[in-house]
Coordinates of C-alpha atoms in Angstrom, one line a residue:
M1 CA 4.0 -62.6 -14.3
Q2 CA 6.1 -59.4 -13.8
T3 CA 9.6 -59.4 -15.2
A4 CA 12.5 -57.5 -13.7
P5 CA 13.3 -54.2 -15.3
A6 CA 16.3 -54.2 -17.6
G7 CA 18.7 -51.7 -19.1
P8 CA 19.3 -48.2 -17.7
E9 CA 16.2 -48.3 -15.4
A10 CA 17.4 -51.4 -13.7
A11 CA 20.9 -49.9 -13.2
R12 CA 19.4 -46.8 -11.7
E13 CA 17.2 -48.9 -9.3
E14 CA 20.2 -50.9 -8.2
D15 CA 22.1 -47.7 -7.6
R16 CA 19.3 -46.5 -5.3
R17 CA 19.2 -49.9 -3.5
R18 CA 22.9 -49.7 -2.9
L19 CA 22.5 -46.1 -1.6
V20 CA 20.0 -47.5 1.0
R21 CA 22.4 -50.3 2.0
V22 CA 25.3 -47.8 2.4
A23 CA 23.1 -45.5 4.5
Q24 CA 22.2 -48.4 6.8
G25 CA 25.8 -49.4 7.3
E26 CA 25.5 -52.7 5.4
E27 CA 28.1 -51.6 2.8
P28 CA 30.9 -49.0 2.9
G29 CA 30.5 -45.8 0.9
D30 CA 32.8 -44.4 -1.8
L31 CA 33.6 -41.1 -0.1
L32 CA 33.4 -39.7 3.4
I33 CA 33.7 -36.0 4.2
R34 CA 34.6 -36.1 7.8
G35 CA 34.4 -33.3 10.4
A36 CA 32.4 -30.7 8.3
Q37 CA 30.1 -27.9 9.3
I38 CA 27.0 -28.5 7.1
V39 CA 25.4 -25.3 5.7
Q40 CA 21.8 -26.4 5.4
P41 CA 19.5 -23.8 3.7
L42 CA 16.5 -26.1 4.1
T43 CA 16.4 -25.6 7.9
R44 CA 18.5 -22.3 8.1
E45 CA 21.2 -24.1 10.1
V46 CA 24.9 -24.7 10.3
Y47 CA 25.7 -27.8 12.2
A48 CA 28.5 -30.5 12.5
A49 CA 28.1 -33.8 10.6
D50 CA 30.0 -36.2 8.4
V51 CA 28.7 -36.8 4.9
L52 CA 28.7 -40.3 3.3
V53 CA 28.6 -40.6 -0.5
A54 CA 28.0 -43.6 -2.7
G55 CA 27.5 -43.7 -6.5
G56 CA 27.7 -40.0 -6.8
R57 CA 24.9 -39.3 -4.3
V58 CA 24.7 -38.5 -0.6
A59 CA 23.8 -41.6 1.3
A60 CA 23.7 -40.3 4.8
L61 CA 24.6 -37.5 7.2
G62 CA 25.8 -38.2 10.8
S63 CA 28.8 -40.1 12.2
G64 CA 30.4 -43.5 12.5
F65 CA 30.5 -44.1 8.7
N66 CA 33.0 -46.2 6.6
A67 CA 34.1 -45.4 3.1
A68 CA 36.8 -46.3 0.7
R69 CA 38.1 -42.7 0.7
V70 CA 38.1 -40.1 3.4
V71 CA 38.5 -36.3 3.0
E72 CA 39.1 -34.5 6.3
A73 CA 37.2 -31.3 6.4
R74 CA 38.7 -30.2 9.8
G75 CA 35.8 -28.0 10.6
A76 CA 35.4 -26.4 7.2
Y77 CA 32.0 -25.5 6.0
L78 CA 30.2 -27.8 3.5
A79 CA 27.5 -26.1 1.4
P80 CA 25.5 -27.4 -1.6
G81 CA 27.1 -26.7 -5.0
F82 CA 26.1 -23.3 -6.2
I83 CA 23.5 -23.0 -9.0
D84 CA 23.3 -20.1 -11.4
A85 CA 19.6 -20.1 -12.4
H86 CA 19.9 -17.7 -15.3
I87 CA 23.1 -17.1 -17.2
H88 CA 24.1 -16.4 -20.8
I89 CA 27.4 -18.3 -21.0
E90 CA 28.1 -16.5 -24.3
S91 CA 28.4 -13.2 -22.4
S92 CA 31.4 -14.5 -20.6
L93 CA 33.1 -14.8 -24.0
L94 CA 34.0 -18.4 -23.2
T95 CA 32.8 -21.8 -24.4
P96 CA 31.2 -24.0 -21.8
A97 CA 34.5 -25.9 -21.0
S98 CA 36.4 -22.6 -20.6
F99 CA 33.6 -21.1 -18.5
A100 CA 33.7 -24.2 -16.3
A101 CA 37.4 -23.7 -15.7
A102 CA 36.6 -20.2 -14.4
V103 CA 33.6 -21.0 -12.1
L104 CA 34.2 -24.5 -10.8
P105 CA 37.0 -23.2 -8.5
R106 CA 34.4 -20.7 -7.2
G107 CA 31.9 -23.3 -6.1
T108 CA 29.5 -23.2 -9.0
T109 CA 28.5 -26.8 -10.0
T110 CA 25.2 -26.2 -12.0
V111 CA 24.0 -23.6 -14.5
V112 CA 20.8 -23.1 -16.3
A113 CA 22.0 -21.5 -19.5
E114 CA 19.8 -19.2 -21.6
P115 CA 21.5 -19.7 -25.0
H116 CA 19.5 -17.1 -27.0
E117 CA 22.8 -15.4 -27.9
I118 CA 24.0 -18.3 -30.0
V119 CA 20.5 -19.2 -31.1
N120 CA 20.0 -15.7 -32.5
V121 CA 23.2 -16.4 -34.6
L122 CA 22.7 -20.1 -35.5
G123 CA 19.1 -21.0 -34.9
A124 CA 18.0 -24.1 -33.0
Y125 CA 21.4 -25.7 -33.9
G126 CA 22.9 -23.3 -31.4
L127 CA 20.9 -24.8 -28.5
E128 CA 22.0 -28.3 -29.5
W129 CA 25.6 -27.2 -29.7
M130 CA 25.5 -25.5 -26.3
L131 CA 24.1 -28.5 -24.6
A132 CA 26.6 -30.8 -26.3
A133 CA 29.4 -28.6 -25.2
G134 CA 27.9 -28.4 -21.7
R135 CA 28.0 -32.2 -21.4
G136 CA 31.8 -32.2 -21.6
S137 CA 32.3 -29.1 -19.6
G138 CA 32.6 -30.5 -16.1
L139 CA 29.5 -28.6 -15.0
R140 CA 25.9 -29.8 -14.8
M141 CA 24.4 -27.8 -17.6
Y142 CA 20.7 -27.4 -18.3
A143 CA 19.0 -24.8 -20.6
S144 CA 15.9 -22.9 -21.2
A145 CA 14.3 -22.6 -24.7
P146 CA 14.8 -19.1 -26.2
S147 CA 11.4 -17.4 -26.5
C148 CA 12.4 -14.2 -28.4
V149 CA 14.5 -14.8 -31.4
P150 CA 14.7 -12.1 -32.5
A151 CA 13.9 -10.1 -29.3
S152 CA 11.3 -8.0 -31.1
E153 CA 10.0 -7.1 -34.5
F154 CA 12.6 -4.3 -34.7
E155 CA 15.6 -6.8 -34.8
C156 CA 16.7 -9.2 -37.5
G157 CA 19.6 -11.5 -36.6
G158 CA 20.8 -14.8 -38.1
A159 CA 17.7 -16.8 -37.2
V160 CA 14.0 -16.7 -36.4
I161 CA 12.5 -19.1 -33.9
G162 CA 8.8 -19.7 -33.8
A163 CA 6.3 -21.8 -31.8
G164 CA 7.2 -25.0 -33.7
E165 CA 10.9 -24.7 -32.9
V166 CA 10.1 -23.8 -29.3
R167 CA 7.9 -26.9 -28.9
E168 CA 10.8 -29.1 -30.1
M169 CA 13.2 -27.5 -27.7
L170 CA 10.9 -27.8 -24.8
A171 CA 10.5 -31.6 -25.5
R172 CA 14.1 -32.1 -24.5
P173 CA 14.6 -33.3 -20.9
D174 CA 17.6 -31.1 -20.4
V175 CA 15.6 -28.0 -21.3
L176 CA 13.8 -26.9 -18.2
G177 CA 11.4 -24.3 -19.4
L178 CA 10.8 -21.3 -21.6
A179 CA 13.4 -18.7 -21.5
E180 CA 12.9 -15.0 -20.6
M181 CA 9.9 -13.6 -22.4
M182 CA 11.5 -10.2 -23.2
N183 CA 8.8 -9.0 -25.6
Y184 CA 6.5 -7.8 -22.8
P185 CA 4.8 -5.3 -25.2
G186 CA 3.8 -8.4 -27.3
V187 CA 2.5 -10.1 -24.2
L188 CA 0.4 -7.2 -23.1
R189 CA -0.9 -6.4 -26.6
G190 CA -1.8 -9.9 -27.5
D191 CA 0.7 -10.4 -30.3
A192 CA -0.2 -13.7 -32.0
G193 CA 3.4 -14.9 -32.5
V194 CA 4.3 -14.1 -28.9
W195 CA 1.2 -15.8 -27.5
S196 CA 1.7 -18.9 -29.6
I197 CA 5.1 -19.3 -28.0
L198 CA 3.6 -18.7 -24.5
T199 CA 1.0 -21.4 -25.3
E200 CA 3.8 -23.9 -26.1
G201 CA 5.5 -23.0 -22.8
R202 CA 2.3 -23.7 -20.8
R203 CA 1.6 -26.9 -22.7
S204 CA 5.0 -28.2 -21.7
G205 CA 4.2 -28.0 -18.0
K206 CA 7.6 -26.4 -17.5
R207 CA 8.7 -23.0 -16.1
L208 CA 8.1 -19.8 -18.0
D209 CA 10.8 -17.2 -17.3
G210 CA 9.9 -13.5 -17.4
H211 CA 11.8 -10.4 -18.4
A212 CA 9.7 -7.2 -17.7
S213 CA 12.1 -4.3 -17.6
G214 CA 10.4 -1.2 -16.1
V215 CA 6.9 -2.9 -16.0
R216 CA 4.8 -1.8 -13.0
G217 CA 1.3 -1.6 -11.8
R218 CA -1.5 -3.1 -13.8
D219 CA 0.8 -4.0 -16.6
L220 CA 2.9 -6.1 -14.3
Q221 CA -0.3 -7.8 -13.0
A222 CA -1.3 -8.5 -16.6
Y223 CA 2.2 -9.8 -17.4
A224 CA 2.1 -12.3 -14.5
A225 CA -1.5 -13.3 -15.4
A226 CA -0.2 -14.4 -18.8
G227 CA 1.5 -17.3 -17.0
L228 CA 5.0 -16.1 -16.4
H229 CA 6.8 -17.4 -13.3
S230 CA 9.8 -15.1 -12.6
D231 CA 11.5 -11.9 -13.4
H232 CA 15.1 -10.6 -13.2
E233 CA 14.6 -7.0 -14.2
A234 CA 13.8 -5.4 -10.8
T235 CA 16.2 -2.5 -10.0
T236 CA 14.5 -1.0 -6.9
P237 CA 13.1 -2.5 -3.7
Q238 CA 9.6 -1.3 -4.8
E239 CA 9.9 -3.2 -8.1
A240 CA 11.2 -6.3 -6.3
R241 CA 8.4 -6.4 -3.7
E242 CA 5.8 -5.8 -6.4
R243 CA 7.0 -8.8 -8.3
L244 CA 7.0 -11.0 -5.2
R245 CA 3.5 -9.9 -4.3
A246 CA 2.4 -10.7 -7.9
G247 CA 3.5 -14.3 -7.3
L248 CA 6.6 -14.1 -9.4
W249 CA 9.9 -15.6 -8.3
L250 CA 12.5 -12.9 -8.0
M251 CA 15.8 -13.3 -9.7
V252 CA 18.3 -10.7 -8.4
R253 CA 20.8 -9.9 -11.1
E254 CA 24.4 -9.0 -10.4
G255 CA 26.5 -9.2 -13.6
S256 CA 29.0 -7.1 -15.5
A257 CA 26.4 -4.9 -17.3
A258 CA 23.7 -4.6 -14.6
R259 CA 24.2 -4.6 -10.9
N260 CA 21.1 -4.7 -8.8
L261 CA 22.1 -6.7 -5.6
E262 CA 23.0 -3.7 -3.4
A263 CA 19.7 -2.0 -4.1
L264 CA 17.7 -5.1 -3.5
L265 CA 19.4 -6.4 -0.3
P266 CA 16.7 -5.0 2.0
V267 CA 14.2 -7.2 0.2
L268 CA 16.5 -10.3 0.4
R269 CA 16.9 -9.8 4.2
D270 CA 13.1 -9.6 4.7
S271 CA 11.9 -12.2 2.1
P272 CA 14.5 -14.7 1.0
R273 CA 12.0 -17.5 0.3
R274 CA 11.2 -17.1 -3.4
V275 CA 14.4 -15.3 -4.5
M276 CA 17.5 -16.4 -6.4
L277 CA 20.8 -14.7 -7.2
V278 CA 21.8 -14.8 -10.8
S279 CA 24.6 -13.4 -12.9
D280 CA 22.7 -13.1 -16.2
D281 CA 25.7 -11.6 -18.1
V282 CA 29.2 -11.7 -16.6
S283 CA 32.5 -11.3 -18.5
V284 CA 35.6 -13.4 -18.2
D285 CA 37.7 -10.7 -16.6
E286 CA 35.2 -10.1 -13.8
L287 CA 34.8 -13.9 -13.2
L288 CA 38.5 -14.2 -12.6
T289 CA 39.0 -11.0 -10.5
L290 CA 35.8 -10.8 -8.6
G291 CA 34.3 -14.3 -8.8
H292 CA 31.0 -15.8 -9.7
L293 CA 28.2 -16.6 -7.3
D294 CA 30.7 -16.6 -4.4
R295 CA 31.1 -12.8 -4.6
L296 CA 27.3 -12.4 -4.5
L297 CA 27.2 -14.5 -1.3
R298 CA 29.9 -12.3 0.2
A299 CA 27.8 -9.2 -0.5
C300 CA 24.7 -10.8 1.0
V301 CA 26.4 -11.8 4.3
A302 CA 28.2 -8.4 4.6
G303 CA 24.7 -6.9 4.1
G304 CA 23.3 -8.6 7.1
M305 CA 21.9 -11.9 5.8
H306 CA 22.2 -15.2 7.7
P307 CA 24.7 -17.3 5.8
A308 CA 22.3 -20.2 5.4
D309 CA 19.7 -17.8 3.9
A310 CA 22.3 -16.4 1.5
V311 CA 23.4 -19.9 0.4
G312 CA 19.8 -20.8 -0.2
L313 CA 19.6 -18.1 -2.9
V314 CA 22.1 -20.0 -5.0
T315 CA 21.2 -23.6 -4.0
S316 CA 17.8 -24.8 -2.7
N317 CA 15.7 -21.9 -4.1
P318 CA 16.9 -22.3 -7.7
A319 CA 16.7 -26.0 -7.5
E320 CA 13.1 -25.7 -6.3
Y321 CA 12.2 -23.2 -9.0
W322 CA 13.6 -25.3 -11.8
G323 CA 12.4 -28.7 -10.5
L324 CA 15.9 -30.0 -9.9
H325 CA 14.8 -32.1 -7.0
D326 CA 18.1 -33.9 -6.6
L327 CA 20.2 -30.7 -6.3
G328 CA 20.4 -27.7 -4.0
A329 CA 21.0 -29.4 -0.6
V330 CA 23.4 -31.7 1.2
A331 CA 20.9 -34.3 1.9
P332 CA 20.4 -38.1 1.4
G333 CA 19.5 -39.0 -2.1
H334 CA 20.7 -35.7 -3.6
H335 CA 23.6 -35.5 -6.0
A336 CA 26.9 -35.2 -4.2
D337 CA 27.5 -31.7 -5.5
F338 CA 29.0 -29.6 -2.8
V339 CA 31.6 -27.0 -2.0
L340 CA 34.0 -27.0 0.9
L341 CA 34.4 -23.5 2.2
R342 CA 37.0 -21.9 4.4
D343 CA 34.6 -19.5 6.0
L344 CA 31.1 -18.0 5.6
E345 CA 32.2 -14.4 5.2
G346 CA 34.7 -14.5 2.4
F347 CA 33.3 -17.9 1.0
G348 CA 36.8 -19.0 0.1
V349 CA 36.6 -22.3 -1.7
L350 CA 38.8 -25.1 -0.6
E351 CA 37.4 -27.8 -3.0
T352 CA 34.4 -28.2 -5.3
F353 CA 32.8 -31.7 -5.8
V354 CA 30.5 -32.8 -8.6
G355 CA 28.9 -36.2 -8.2
G356 CA 31.2 -37.0 -5.3
M357 CA 34.4 -36.3 -7.3
E358 CA 36.7 -33.3 -7.2
A359 CA 35.4 -31.1 -10.0
R360 CA 37.5 -30.7 -13.1
P361 CA 36.7 -28.7 -16.2
G362 CA 36.5 -30.3 -19.6
T363 CA 39.3 -30.0 -22.1
S364 CA 37.6 -30.0 -25.5
T365 CA 34.8 -28.1 -27.3
P366 CA 32.8 -29.6 -30.1
P367 CA 33.3 -27.8 -33.4
L368 CA 30.6 -25.7 -35.0
S369 CA 29.3 -26.8 -38.4
G370 CA 30.8 -25.1 -41.4
G371 CA 29.1 -22.8 -43.9
P372 CA 26.3 -20.5 -42.7
R373 CA 26.4 -22.2 -39.3
S374 CA 29.9 -21.0 -38.5
G375 CA 28.5 -17.6 -37.4
G376 CA 31.2 -15.3 -38.7
V377 CA 31.0 -11.7 -39.8
N378 CA 29.8 -10.5 -43.3
L379 CA 29.2 -6.8 -43.5
G380 CA 28.2 -6.8 -47.1
P381 CA 29.8 -5.5 -50.3
G382 CA 29.1 -1.8 -49.6
W383 CA 31.1 -1.7 -46.3
A384 CA 34.4 -0.7 -47.9
G385 CA 33.0 2.6 -49.0
A386 CA 30.5 3.2 -46.2
S387 CA 30.0 6.5 -44.3
F388 CA 28.0 6.8 -41.1
E389 CA 26.1 10.1 -40.9
V390 CA 23.6 10.6 -38.0
P391 CA 20.2 12.1 -38.8
A392 CA 20.3 15.6 -37.3
H393 CA 16.9 15.3 -35.5
W394 CA 17.7 12.1 -33.7
P395 CA 18.1 12.3 -29.9
T396 CA 21.4 11.3 -28.3
M397 CA 21.7 8.0 -26.4
Q398 CA 22.8 8.5 -22.8
V399 CA 25.0 5.5 -21.8
F400 CA 25.4 4.5 -18.1
P401 CA 28.4 2.6 -16.8
D402 CA 26.7 0.0 -14.7
Q403 CA 23.2 -0.5 -16.3
I404 CA 21.8 -1.8 -19.5
V405 CA 19.1 0.8 -19.6
T406 CA 19.9 4.0 -21.5
G407 CA 18.7 7.6 -21.3
V408 CA 17.8 10.3 -23.7
A409 CA 19.8 13.6 -24.3
E410 CA 19.2 16.4 -26.8
P411 CA 20.1 16.0 -30.5
G412 CA 23.7 16.8 -31.1
A413 CA 24.7 16.5 -27.5
G414 CA 26.9 13.4 -28.0
D415 CA 30.6 12.9 -27.9
A416 CA 31.0 9.5 -29.6
R417 CA 29.2 8.0 -32.5
L418 CA 27.5 4.6 -32.3
V419 CA 27.2 2.4 -35.5
V420 CA 25.3 -0.9 -35.7
A421 CA 25.7 -2.9 -38.8
D422 CA 24.1 -6.1 -40.0
R423 CA 26.7 -8.9 -39.8
Y424 CA 24.7 -11.5 -41.8
G425 CA 25.4 -10.1 -45.3
R426 CA 22.4 -7.8 -45.7
G427 CA 24.4 -4.6 -46.0
E428 CA 22.4 -2.5 -43.6
W429 CA 23.7 -0.1 -40.9
A430 CA 22.6 2.9 -38.9
S431 CA 24.3 5.5 -36.7
C432 CA 23.4 7.7 -33.7
W433 CA 25.3 9.9 -31.1
T434 CA 26.0 8.8 -27.6
T435 CA 27.2 10.5 -24.5
G436 CA 28.7 9.0 -21.3
T437 CA 31.4 6.8 -23.0
G438 CA 34.2 9.3 -23.5
L439 CA 35.9 7.4 -26.3
R440 CA 37.7 9.6 -28.9
G441 CA 40.1 9.2 -31.7
A442 CA 39.5 5.4 -32.2
A443 CA 36.8 2.9 -32.9
L444 CA 35.9 0.0 -30.7
G445 CA 34.2 -2.8 -32.7
L446 CA 32.4 -6.0 -31.6
S447 CA 30.5 -8.9 -33.2
L448 CA 28.3 -9.3 -30.1
L449 CA 25.3 -7.1 -29.6
H450 CA 22.4 -8.4 -27.6
D451 CA 20.4 -10.1 -28.8
A452 CA 20.5 -10.3 -32.6
H453 CA 24.3 -10.0 -32.3
Q454 CA 25.0 -7.6 -35.1
A455 CA 28.3 -5.7 -35.4
V456 CA 28.6 -2.6 -33.2
F457 CA 31.1 0.2 -33.3
L458 CA 31.7 3.0 -30.9
G459 CA 33.7 6.2 -31.7
G460 CA 36.0 6.8 -34.5
E461 CA 35.9 8.4 -37.9
N462 CA 34.5 6.6 -41.0
G463 CA 37.9 5.1 -41.8
D464 CA 38.5 3.6 -38.4
I465 CA 35.0 2.2 -38.3
R466 CA 35.4 0.6 -41.7
A467 CA 38.8 -0.8 -40.7
A468 CA 37.3 -2.2 -37.4
G469 CA 34.6 -4.0 -39.4
Q470 CA 37.1 -5.5 -41.8
A471 CA 39.2 -6.7 -38.9
L472 CA 36.1 -8.4 -37.4
E473 CA 35.5 -10.1 -40.8
R474 CA 39.0 -11.5 -40.8
L475 CA 38.8 -12.7 -37.2
G476 CA 35.4 -14.4 -37.7
G477 CA 34.2 -12.2 -34.9
G478 CA 35.5 -10.8 -31.7
A479 CA 36.4 -7.4 -30.2
V480 CA 38.9 -4.9 -31.8
L481 CA 40.2 -1.5 -31.0
V482 CA 41.3 0.4 -34.2
Q483 CA 43.2 3.7 -34.2
G484 CA 44.5 5.4 -37.4
G485 CA 43.3 2.4 -39.5
E486 CA 45.5 0.0 -37.4
V487 CA 44.3 -2.7 -35.0
R488 CA 45.8 -1.8 -31.6
A489 CA 44.2 -4.6 -29.6
S490 CA 41.9 -7.6 -30.3
L491 CA 40.2 -10.6 -28.9
P492 CA 39.2 -13.2 -31.5
L493 CA 35.8 -15.0 -30.8
P494 CA 35.7 -17.7 -33.4
Y495 CA 32.7 -19.6 -32.0
A496 CA 29.7 -17.9 -33.6
G497 CA 31.5 -14.5 -33.2
L498 CA 30.7 -14.8 -29.5
M499 CA 33.1 -17.2 -27.7
T500 CA 36.6 -18.5 -27.5
D501 CA 37.9 -21.8 -26.2
R502 CA 41.1 -20.3 -25.0
P503 CA 41.8 -20.7 -21.2
P504 CA 40.0 -18.0 -19.1
A505 CA 43.2 -16.3 -18.1
E506 CA 44.3 -15.9 -21.7
A507 CA 40.9 -14.7 -22.8
A508 CA 40.8 -12.2 -19.9
A509 CA 44.3 -10.9 -20.8
R510 CA 43.2 -10.2 -24.4
L511 CA 40.0 -8.6 -23.3
G512 CA 42.0 -6.5 -20.8
E513 CA 44.2 -5.3 -23.7
V514 CA 41.1 -4.1 -25.5
T515 CA 39.7 -2.5 -22.4
R516 CA 42.9 -0.7 -21.5
A517 CA 43.4 0.5 -25.1
A518 CA 39.9 2.0 -25.1
Q519 CA 40.3 3.6 -21.7
A520 CA 43.7 5.1 -22.7
L521 CA 41.8 6.9 -25.4
G522 CA 39.2 8.4 -23.0
C523 CA 36.6 5.7 -22.6
T524 CA 35.2 6.1 -19.1
L525 CA 33.2 2.8 -19.0
P526 CA 34.7 0.2 -16.6
Y527 CA 33.6 -2.7 -18.8
P528 CA 33.3 -1.1 -22.3
V529 CA 32.9 -4.4 -24.2
T530 CA 30.0 -5.5 -22.0
T531 CA 28.3 -2.2 -21.9
L532 CA 28.6 -1.7 -25.6
S533 CA 27.2 -5.1 -26.3
F534 CA 23.8 -4.0 -24.8
L535 CA 23.2 -0.8 -26.8
G536 CA 21.1 -2.6 -29.4
L537 CA 18.8 -4.6 -27.2
S538 CA 15.4 -3.5 -28.4
V539 CA 13.4 -4.5 -25.3
I540 CA 15.4 -2.4 -22.7
P541 CA 14.5 1.3 -22.5
A542 CA 15.0 4.0 -23.5
L543 CA 16.9 4.3 -26.8
K544 CA 18.5 1.4 -28.6
L545 CA 20.1 1.2 -32.1
T546 CA 19.7 -1.5 -34.7
P547 CA 20.9 -1.7 -38.4
R548 CA 17.5 -0.3 -39.4
G549 CA 17.4 2.7 -37.1
L550 CA 17.1 4.2 -33.7
L551 CA 14.3 2.9 -31.4
D552 CA 12.3 4.6 -28.8
V553 CA 11.6 1.5 -26.7
R554 CA 9.1 3.1 -24.3
A555 CA 7.0 4.3 -27.2
W556 CA 7.7 1.0 -29.1
R557 CA 8.5 2.7 -32.4
R558 CA 11.4 3.3 -34.7
L559 CA 12.2 7.0 -35.1
P560 CA 11.6 8.4 -38.6

C-alpha cells in the first residue's frame, strides 16, 4: 500500500495543487497584477493580460481573477525578472546584499555568480560564503564552480582548486555548472590537470562555461569539441558568428572593463536565439549611474532589436541555458519574478517582484572566518625596503581604456610603472612599464587583481608604492591613492580584500574619490580601478604582469 508523501515534498506538492485550484478559479490568489502589457519573449509578443499569483508562482494569465491583493499596472509593461547569466559580484566591490541593493531597483532578480575571485583568495570556503551571503541578499543567487584557480600555471594566489574540489562544488544543487574554462591553452594542449577538471564537469551533467579570448579557426573548433557550451570573449561580429556556428551559446559582455555590445549588435539582431547579455565585471559606480542589465536592454532596442527579443537575452535565454526552468518567463507555474516597466525604450523600472513580493535587499552579510581565511594583505617582511626596477629589455604594456586585452610597445616607451606584489606573505614582486594610463606623481594601489588577486600598483616612485602597500595592509585590502607618502583617497574592502558591505552609494562615493584623485594627477582611464585590476590576468593577451614576471600570453611564456 502506498503512503502519502511527507515533509518538504508533500508541502511542495500541496503548493502545486493549490496553484491549479487558483488557476481554475476555485480559490482566490495572493496577488493580482491587473491591466499589464505582458512582454513575452517566448512568443516574441507584447500583449494585454492580468497576472494571477499564488504561493510565489504565477497561477494564470488572462482576466476575471480574484486575489487578496491587487496591484494596478495601468498599462505598464510586465517583463520577466532579469537574469545575469555570468557575473563576478566581487568586481562590483560589494557583498551580495549590497549588490542586491544596487540591482533590484534595476529589475535584476537572479544572478549566476562566478565566484572565482573570492575562491582564488579563500579556496572552496569562498564559494560557500558567497552562496550563504546570496541566500540573504534578496536576489535568487546561483553559482558556477570555478575551474581555473589559479587561472594558469603562471599565477599563484591564495588557493589551488583541483578536480576533487570541483567535483564537490558541482554536487551542490545551487551550483549550476563548471565556470569559465579560461585556460584554453591547457584545453588545446591536453594538460592533465585541466582535463581532469573538464571530466568532472562532464560527469556532473551540468553546463561547462567557456572563455576563449582571441581563439579562432581550428583552435575554436577544438575548444568546442572538448565539451564547452558557451563563450563570452567575442569582440567582433566575425568572432561571435563563428562561436554560434560552432554550437556555442554566445554571452555578450558589457561591463566596466570590457564593452562588446555595440560591436556585436548586428549579430543579436540577426540571431537572438542562443545569445545572452551578461555584465561579467561591473563596478558599483557604473551600476548606480548607468544601470545593470536595464542599460543593455536600452542599447539593444535603440540598436533596432524588437523589445521582446531584447528581453529574451536576459530572461528566457539564460534560464534555458542554465536549466532554470521555473524562471525566465511570465507564465503559469513559473516563479513570480517580474519587473513592472514604464516603457520599452528607457526600461524605467516601476517595481521589481521576487516570488510575488516587492523585492527588498538583505540587510546583513555573514562574517568571514578569522585567521588565514580573512583574506587580508601581507606583502612580506621585505616590503619596507623594496625597490621596483624594470628589466631594460622588457617590452612596455599598452593599456586600453575599455578593454581587458593589452598591447605591446617598445621597451622604455612607457610613462607609468606597474608593480604586482604577492599579497599572501611570499614576498615576491615584479615591475614593468605601461603606456596609456597617464598617471604621474602618485601611486594607485589595489588588493584586487584578476584572478589571483595579488596587490597591484600603478605609477609613483618607490616610496609612494611602498606607502600604498602599507596602507593596503592596514585596511585589510581595498583601493588607495598615495601622493608624497600620504593617502589622498581610499576605499576599504575588508571582505577578502575584494568587497565592502557598505551601502552602494557610500561605496561608490569612496570609489569616486579614488578615481577623481587619480584623474587629477593625469590618469586618462575612465575606470582606473577596474582597468588596473585586469593587468595581471594571465589568460588574456597580450602582456600581463604577475609577482613572478612579465608574461607573453600569446606565446604562453614568461619573459626572461
